[in-house]
Short mmCIF file of C-alpha atoms and ligand atoms in Angstrom, two decimals:
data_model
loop_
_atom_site.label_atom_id
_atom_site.label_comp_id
_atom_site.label_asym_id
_atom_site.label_seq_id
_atom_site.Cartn_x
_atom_site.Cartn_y
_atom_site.Cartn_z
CA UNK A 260 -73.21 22.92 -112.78
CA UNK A 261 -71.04 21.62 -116.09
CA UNK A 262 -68.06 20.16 -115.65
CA UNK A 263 -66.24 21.37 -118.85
CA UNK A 264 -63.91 18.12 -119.40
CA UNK A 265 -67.66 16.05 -118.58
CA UNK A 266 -70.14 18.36 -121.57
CA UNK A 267 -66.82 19.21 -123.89
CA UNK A 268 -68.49 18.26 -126.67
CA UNK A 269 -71.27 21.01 -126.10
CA UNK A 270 -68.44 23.24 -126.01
CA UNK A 271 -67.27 25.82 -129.32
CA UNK A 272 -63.87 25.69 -131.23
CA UNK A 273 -62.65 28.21 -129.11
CA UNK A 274 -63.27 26.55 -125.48
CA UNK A 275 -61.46 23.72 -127.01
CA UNK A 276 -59.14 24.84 -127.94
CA UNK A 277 -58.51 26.69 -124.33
CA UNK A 278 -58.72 23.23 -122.83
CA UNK A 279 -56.25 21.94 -125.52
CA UNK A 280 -53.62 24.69 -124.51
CA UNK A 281 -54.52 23.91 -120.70
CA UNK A 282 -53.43 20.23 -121.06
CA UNK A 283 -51.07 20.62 -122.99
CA UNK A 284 -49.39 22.96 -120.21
CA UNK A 285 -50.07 21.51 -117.53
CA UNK A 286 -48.09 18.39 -118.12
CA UNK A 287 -44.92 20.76 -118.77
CA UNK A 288 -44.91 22.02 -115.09
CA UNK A 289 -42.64 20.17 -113.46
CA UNK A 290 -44.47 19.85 -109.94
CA UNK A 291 -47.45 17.97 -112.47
CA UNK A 292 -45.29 16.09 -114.58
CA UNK A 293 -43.25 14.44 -111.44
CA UNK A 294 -46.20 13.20 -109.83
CA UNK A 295 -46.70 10.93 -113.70
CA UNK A 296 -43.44 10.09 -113.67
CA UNK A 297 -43.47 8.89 -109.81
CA UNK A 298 -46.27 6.47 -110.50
CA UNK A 299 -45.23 4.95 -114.17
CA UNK A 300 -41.84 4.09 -112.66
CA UNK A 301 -43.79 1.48 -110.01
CA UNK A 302 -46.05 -0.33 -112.86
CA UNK A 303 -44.11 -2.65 -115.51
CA UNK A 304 -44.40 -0.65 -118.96
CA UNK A 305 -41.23 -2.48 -120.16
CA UNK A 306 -42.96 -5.92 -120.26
CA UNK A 307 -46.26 -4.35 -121.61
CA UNK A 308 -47.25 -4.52 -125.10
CA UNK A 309 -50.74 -3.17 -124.75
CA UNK A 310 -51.37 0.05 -122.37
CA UNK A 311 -54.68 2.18 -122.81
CA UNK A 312 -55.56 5.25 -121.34
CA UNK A 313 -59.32 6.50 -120.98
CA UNK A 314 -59.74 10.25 -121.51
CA UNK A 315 -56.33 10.72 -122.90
CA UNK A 316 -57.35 14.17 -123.83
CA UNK A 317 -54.44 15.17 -125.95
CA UNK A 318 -52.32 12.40 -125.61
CA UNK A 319 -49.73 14.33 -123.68
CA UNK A 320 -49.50 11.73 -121.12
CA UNK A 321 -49.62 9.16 -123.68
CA UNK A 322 -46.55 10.57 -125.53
CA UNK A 323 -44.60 11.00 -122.53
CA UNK A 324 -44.84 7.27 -122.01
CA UNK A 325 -44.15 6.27 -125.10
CA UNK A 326 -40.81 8.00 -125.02
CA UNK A 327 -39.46 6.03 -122.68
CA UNK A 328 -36.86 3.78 -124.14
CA UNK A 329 -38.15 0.84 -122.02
CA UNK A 330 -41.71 1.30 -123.70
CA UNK A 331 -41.19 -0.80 -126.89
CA UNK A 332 -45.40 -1.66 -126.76
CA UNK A 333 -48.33 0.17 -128.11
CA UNK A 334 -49.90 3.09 -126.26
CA UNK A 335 -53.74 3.71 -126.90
CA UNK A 336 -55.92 6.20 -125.91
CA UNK A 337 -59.47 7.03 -126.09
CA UNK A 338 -61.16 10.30 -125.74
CA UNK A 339 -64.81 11.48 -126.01
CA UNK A 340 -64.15 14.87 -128.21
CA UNK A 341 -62.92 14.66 -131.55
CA UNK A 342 -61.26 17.68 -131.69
CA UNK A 343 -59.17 16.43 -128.66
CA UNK A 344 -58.43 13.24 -130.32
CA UNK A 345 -57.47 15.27 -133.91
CA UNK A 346 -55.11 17.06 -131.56
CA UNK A 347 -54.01 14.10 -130.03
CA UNK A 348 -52.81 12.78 -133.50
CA UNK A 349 -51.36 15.84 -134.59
CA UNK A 350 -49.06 16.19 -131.58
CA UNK A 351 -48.11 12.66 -131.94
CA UNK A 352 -47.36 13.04 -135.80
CA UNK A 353 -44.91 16.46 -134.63
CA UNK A 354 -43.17 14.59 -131.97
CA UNK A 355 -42.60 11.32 -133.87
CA UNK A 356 -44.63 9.35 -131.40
CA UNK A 357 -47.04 8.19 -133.87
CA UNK A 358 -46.11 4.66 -134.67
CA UNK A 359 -46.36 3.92 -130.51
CA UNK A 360 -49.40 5.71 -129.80
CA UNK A 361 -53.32 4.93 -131.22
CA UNK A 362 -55.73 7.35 -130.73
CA UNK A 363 -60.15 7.08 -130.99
CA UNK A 364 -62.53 8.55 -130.12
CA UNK A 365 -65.22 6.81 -127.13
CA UNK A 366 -67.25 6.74 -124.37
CA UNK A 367 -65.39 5.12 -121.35
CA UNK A 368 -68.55 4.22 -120.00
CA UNK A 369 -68.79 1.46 -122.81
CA UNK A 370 -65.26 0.70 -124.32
CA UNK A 371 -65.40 -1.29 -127.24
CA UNK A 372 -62.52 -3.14 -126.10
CA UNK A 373 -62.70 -6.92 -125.84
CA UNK A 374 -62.09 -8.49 -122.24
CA UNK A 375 -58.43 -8.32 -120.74
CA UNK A 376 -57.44 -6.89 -123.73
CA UNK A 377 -54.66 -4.57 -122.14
CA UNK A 378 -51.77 -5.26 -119.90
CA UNK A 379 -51.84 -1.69 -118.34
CA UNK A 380 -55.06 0.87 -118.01
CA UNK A 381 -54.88 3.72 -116.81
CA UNK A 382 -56.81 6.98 -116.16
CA UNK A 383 -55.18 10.19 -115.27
CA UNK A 384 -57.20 12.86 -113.84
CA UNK A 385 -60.52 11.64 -115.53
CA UNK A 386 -62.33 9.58 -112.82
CA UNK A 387 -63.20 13.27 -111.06
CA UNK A 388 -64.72 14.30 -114.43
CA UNK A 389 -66.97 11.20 -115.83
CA UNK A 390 -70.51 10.85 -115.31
CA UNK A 391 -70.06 7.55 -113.30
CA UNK A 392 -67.24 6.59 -112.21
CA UNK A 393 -68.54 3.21 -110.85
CA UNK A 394 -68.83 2.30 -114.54
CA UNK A 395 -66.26 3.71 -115.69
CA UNK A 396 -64.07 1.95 -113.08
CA UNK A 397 -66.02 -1.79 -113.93
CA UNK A 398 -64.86 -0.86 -117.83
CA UNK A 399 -61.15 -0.48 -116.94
CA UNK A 400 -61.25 -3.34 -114.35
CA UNK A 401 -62.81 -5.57 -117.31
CA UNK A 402 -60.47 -4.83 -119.84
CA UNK A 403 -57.19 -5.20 -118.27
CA UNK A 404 -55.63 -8.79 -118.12
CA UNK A 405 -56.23 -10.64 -115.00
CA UNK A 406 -52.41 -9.58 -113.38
CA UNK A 407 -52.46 -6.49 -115.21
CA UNK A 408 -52.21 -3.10 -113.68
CA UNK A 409 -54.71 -0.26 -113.32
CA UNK A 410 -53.23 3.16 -112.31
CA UNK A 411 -56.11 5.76 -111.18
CA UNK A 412 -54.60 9.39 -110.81
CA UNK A 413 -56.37 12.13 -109.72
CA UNK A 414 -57.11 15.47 -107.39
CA UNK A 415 -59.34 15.60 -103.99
CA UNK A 416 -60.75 18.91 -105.38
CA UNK A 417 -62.42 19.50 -102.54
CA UNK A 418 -58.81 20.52 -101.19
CA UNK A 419 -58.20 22.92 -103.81
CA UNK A 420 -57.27 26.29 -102.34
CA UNK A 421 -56.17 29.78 -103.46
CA UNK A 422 -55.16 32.31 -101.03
CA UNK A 423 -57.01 35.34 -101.35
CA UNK A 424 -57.26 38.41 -98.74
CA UNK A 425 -60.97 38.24 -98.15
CA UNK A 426 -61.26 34.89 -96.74
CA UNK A 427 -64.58 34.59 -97.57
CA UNK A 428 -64.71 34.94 -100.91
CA UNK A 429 -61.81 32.29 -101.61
CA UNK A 430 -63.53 29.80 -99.37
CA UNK A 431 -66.19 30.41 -101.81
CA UNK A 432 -64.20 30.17 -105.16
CA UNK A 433 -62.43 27.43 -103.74
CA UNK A 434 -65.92 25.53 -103.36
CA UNK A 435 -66.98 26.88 -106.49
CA UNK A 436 -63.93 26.01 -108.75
CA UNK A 437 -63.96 22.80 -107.55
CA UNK A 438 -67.78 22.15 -108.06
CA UNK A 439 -68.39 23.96 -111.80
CA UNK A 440 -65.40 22.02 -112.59
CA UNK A 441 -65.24 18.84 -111.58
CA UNK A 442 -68.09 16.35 -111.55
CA UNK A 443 -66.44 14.14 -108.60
CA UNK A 444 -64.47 16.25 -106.85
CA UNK A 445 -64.44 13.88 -103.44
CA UNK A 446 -64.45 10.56 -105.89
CA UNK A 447 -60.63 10.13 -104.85
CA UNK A 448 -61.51 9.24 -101.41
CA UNK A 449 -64.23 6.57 -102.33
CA UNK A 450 -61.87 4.65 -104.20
CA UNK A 451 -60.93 2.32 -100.81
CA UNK A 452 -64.71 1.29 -100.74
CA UNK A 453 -65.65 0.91 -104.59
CA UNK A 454 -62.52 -0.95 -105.80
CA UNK A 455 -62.53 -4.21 -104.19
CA UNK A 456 -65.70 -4.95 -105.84
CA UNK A 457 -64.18 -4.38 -109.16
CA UNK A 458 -62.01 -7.54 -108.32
CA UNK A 459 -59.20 -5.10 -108.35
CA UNK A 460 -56.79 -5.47 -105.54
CA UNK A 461 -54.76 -2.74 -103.85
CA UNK A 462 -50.77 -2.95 -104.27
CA UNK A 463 -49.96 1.06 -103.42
CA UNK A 464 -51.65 3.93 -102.78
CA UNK A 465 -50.34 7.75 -101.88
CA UNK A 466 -50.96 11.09 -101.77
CA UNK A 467 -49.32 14.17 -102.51
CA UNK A 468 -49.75 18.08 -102.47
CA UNK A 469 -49.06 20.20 -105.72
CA UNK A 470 -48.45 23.18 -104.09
CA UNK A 471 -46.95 27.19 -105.84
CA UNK A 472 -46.24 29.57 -103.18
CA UNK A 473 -44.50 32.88 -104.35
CA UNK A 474 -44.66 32.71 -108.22
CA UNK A 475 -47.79 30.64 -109.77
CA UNK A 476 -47.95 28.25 -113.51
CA UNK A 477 -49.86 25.19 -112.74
CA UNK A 478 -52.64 27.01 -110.72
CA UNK A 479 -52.62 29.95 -112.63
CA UNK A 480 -53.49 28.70 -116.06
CA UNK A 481 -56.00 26.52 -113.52
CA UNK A 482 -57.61 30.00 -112.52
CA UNK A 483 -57.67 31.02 -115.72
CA UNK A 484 -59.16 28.26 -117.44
CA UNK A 485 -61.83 27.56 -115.15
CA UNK A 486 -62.75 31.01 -113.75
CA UNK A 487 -65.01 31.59 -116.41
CA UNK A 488 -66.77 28.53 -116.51
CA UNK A 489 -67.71 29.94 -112.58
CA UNK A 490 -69.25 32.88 -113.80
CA UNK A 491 -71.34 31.27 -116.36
CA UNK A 492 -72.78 29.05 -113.55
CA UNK A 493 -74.20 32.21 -111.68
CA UNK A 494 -72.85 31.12 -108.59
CA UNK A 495 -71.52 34.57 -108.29
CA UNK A 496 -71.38 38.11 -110.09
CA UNK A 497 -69.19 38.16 -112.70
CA UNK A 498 -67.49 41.21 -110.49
CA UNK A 499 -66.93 39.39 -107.91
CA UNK A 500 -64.77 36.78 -109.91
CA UNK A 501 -63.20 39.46 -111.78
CA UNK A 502 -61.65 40.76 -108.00
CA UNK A 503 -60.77 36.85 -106.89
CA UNK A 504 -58.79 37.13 -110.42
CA UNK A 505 -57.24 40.36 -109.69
CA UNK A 506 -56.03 39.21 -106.28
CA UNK A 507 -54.23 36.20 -107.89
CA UNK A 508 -52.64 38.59 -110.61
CA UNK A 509 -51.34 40.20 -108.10
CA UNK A 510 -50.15 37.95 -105.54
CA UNK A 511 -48.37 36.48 -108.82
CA UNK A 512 -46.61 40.06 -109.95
CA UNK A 513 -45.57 40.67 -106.15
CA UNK A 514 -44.51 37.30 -105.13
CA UNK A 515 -47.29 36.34 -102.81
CA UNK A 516 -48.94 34.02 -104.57
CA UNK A 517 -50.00 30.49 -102.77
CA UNK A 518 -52.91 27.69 -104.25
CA UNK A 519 -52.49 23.91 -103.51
CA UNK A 520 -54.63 20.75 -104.12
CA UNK A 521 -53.93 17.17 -102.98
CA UNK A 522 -53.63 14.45 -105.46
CA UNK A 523 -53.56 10.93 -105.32
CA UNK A 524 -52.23 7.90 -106.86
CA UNK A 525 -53.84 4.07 -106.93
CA UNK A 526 -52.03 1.25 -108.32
CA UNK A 527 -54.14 -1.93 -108.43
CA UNK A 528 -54.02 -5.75 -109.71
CA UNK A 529 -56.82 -6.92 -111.20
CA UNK A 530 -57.50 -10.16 -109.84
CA UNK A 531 -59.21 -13.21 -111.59
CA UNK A 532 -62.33 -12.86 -110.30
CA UNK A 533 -64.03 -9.22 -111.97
CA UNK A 534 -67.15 -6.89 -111.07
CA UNK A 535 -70.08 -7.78 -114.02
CA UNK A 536 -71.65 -4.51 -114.80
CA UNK A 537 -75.30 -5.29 -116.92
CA UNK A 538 -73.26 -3.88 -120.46
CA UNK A 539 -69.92 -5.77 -119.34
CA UNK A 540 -68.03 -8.83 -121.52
CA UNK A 541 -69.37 -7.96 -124.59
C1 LIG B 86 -58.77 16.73 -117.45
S1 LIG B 86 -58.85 15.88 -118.96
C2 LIG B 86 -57.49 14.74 -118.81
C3 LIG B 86 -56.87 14.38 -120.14
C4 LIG B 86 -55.61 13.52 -120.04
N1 LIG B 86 -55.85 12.32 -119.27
C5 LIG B 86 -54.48 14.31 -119.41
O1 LIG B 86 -54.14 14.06 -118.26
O2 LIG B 86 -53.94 15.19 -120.10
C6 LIG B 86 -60.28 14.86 -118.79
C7 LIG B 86 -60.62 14.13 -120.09
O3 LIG B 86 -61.64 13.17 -119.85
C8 LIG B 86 -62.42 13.10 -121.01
N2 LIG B 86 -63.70 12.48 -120.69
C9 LIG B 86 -64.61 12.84 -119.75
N3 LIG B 86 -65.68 12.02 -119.77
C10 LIG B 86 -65.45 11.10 -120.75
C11 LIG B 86 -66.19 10.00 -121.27
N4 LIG B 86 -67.39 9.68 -120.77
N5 LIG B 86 -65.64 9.28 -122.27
C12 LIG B 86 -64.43 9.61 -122.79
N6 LIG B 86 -63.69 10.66 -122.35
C13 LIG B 86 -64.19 11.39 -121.35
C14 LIG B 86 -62.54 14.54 -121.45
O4 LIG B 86 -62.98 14.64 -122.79
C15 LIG B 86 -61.13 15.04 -121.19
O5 LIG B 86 -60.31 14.90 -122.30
#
């Protein structure tokens, strides 16, 4: 099963440009853009003058940050696709957020970032989608400043639900949305047992529930984004996705729409004493 976000760059100009729109989106629904918000109010961006985020995608998050007037630092992002990062920079050219913001592109497995380089990392709905997230966790936890602040945001996919009036065919699409989609969908409740080795400590944790009952925008662009990445994993007939779509359609025209996924938030302090992975302090 491919994880879209995980093989992007095996992906045409077209799916990218799907996945561009999606992100881009998403971060305008309110419900999604709170839960960013909630979390960047708790960590100190005004006394931060270096903040990286791995898998920035298009930067949306990115510019957000760097429009707060308390953010007078330098935002930098890394991506793995280059057409995300070319996006990344255009967006940030448009909306003036260019002389805050760096964009490259990388492999968070292997940052080329020297040791406590940043005063801030964070990763915001990427750790579900990376090949291993032990290492990709070790990489952030090496190149934040002993004190500095790691944020980890992301879904417990395996709580991702749509309603749908043959029960067992959402339970299926449920399972199979979150498992053709996300590489680690259950990663967010490991994150108790694999941080303390990264010598990063726990300050807050929480969880909440993005849920659209009635009308649907986050979740439907979701559906519609991901769907057909379902049916090209033959997990089921393509007519049998076609009718989980056409019950979400219309639970959206009639009002009886209803999908919800928990997501959670870790802030962490990376202590002086850090986690050695074989490639890390290079
Ligand atoms: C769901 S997107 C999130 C993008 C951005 N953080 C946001 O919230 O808009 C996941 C991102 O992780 C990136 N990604 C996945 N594995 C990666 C890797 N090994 N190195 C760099 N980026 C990676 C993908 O290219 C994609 O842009």
């Amino acid at each position: 099963m491919a994880d879209p976000h995980r093989f992007v760059n095996e992906l045409d100009e077209e799916a990218h440009q799907r996945l561009i729109g999606r992100l881009e989106s998403r971060a305008q629904v309110p419900i999604f853009s709170e839960l960013f918000d909630k979390y960047v109010d708790q960590i100190d961006i005004k006394s931060s003058d270096k903040i990286l985020e791995v898998g920035c995608g298009t930067g949306v998050i990115l510019r957000s940050l760097s429009r707060r007037p308390e953010f007078t630092g330098t935002a930098f992002g890394v991506d793995q696709c280059p057409s995300f990062i070319s996006a990344a920079n255009k967006f940030a050219q448009d909306e003036g957020t260019d002389g805050r913001t760096s964009f490259q592109v990388g492999d968070v497995h292997n940052l080329i970032f020297d040791s406590g380089e940043f005063d801030i990392v964070i990763a915001h709905t990427v750790i579900s989608h990376v090949t291993d997230p032990v290492e990709v966790l070790a990489e952030m936890a090496r190149v934040v400043r002993p004190g500095g602040m790691v944020a980890i945001f992301d879904g417990d996919y395996a709580s991702l639900t749509y309603a749908c009036p043959d029960h067992s065919l959402g339970q299926k699409m449920d399972n199979a949305l979150a498992s053709t989609t996300f590489n680690n969908p259950k990663i967010m409740r490991d994150l108790p047992r694999l941080l303390p080795e990264m010598g990063l400590e726990l300050t807050n944790a929480w969880g909440d529930a993005v849920v659209e009952i009635g009308d649907g925008s986050y979740f439907r662009t979701f559906a519609e984004t991901y769907a057909p990445y379902v049916k090209r994993a033959g997990l089921f007939s393509e007519q049998a996705v076609d009718i989980w779509l056409g019950e979400q359609y219309r639970a959206m025209e009639n009002g009886t729409f209803f999908a919800a996924c928990n997501y959670y938030t870790y802030l962490l302090r990376r202590t002086a004493v850090v986690y050695q992975t074989p490639m890390a302090d290079k």
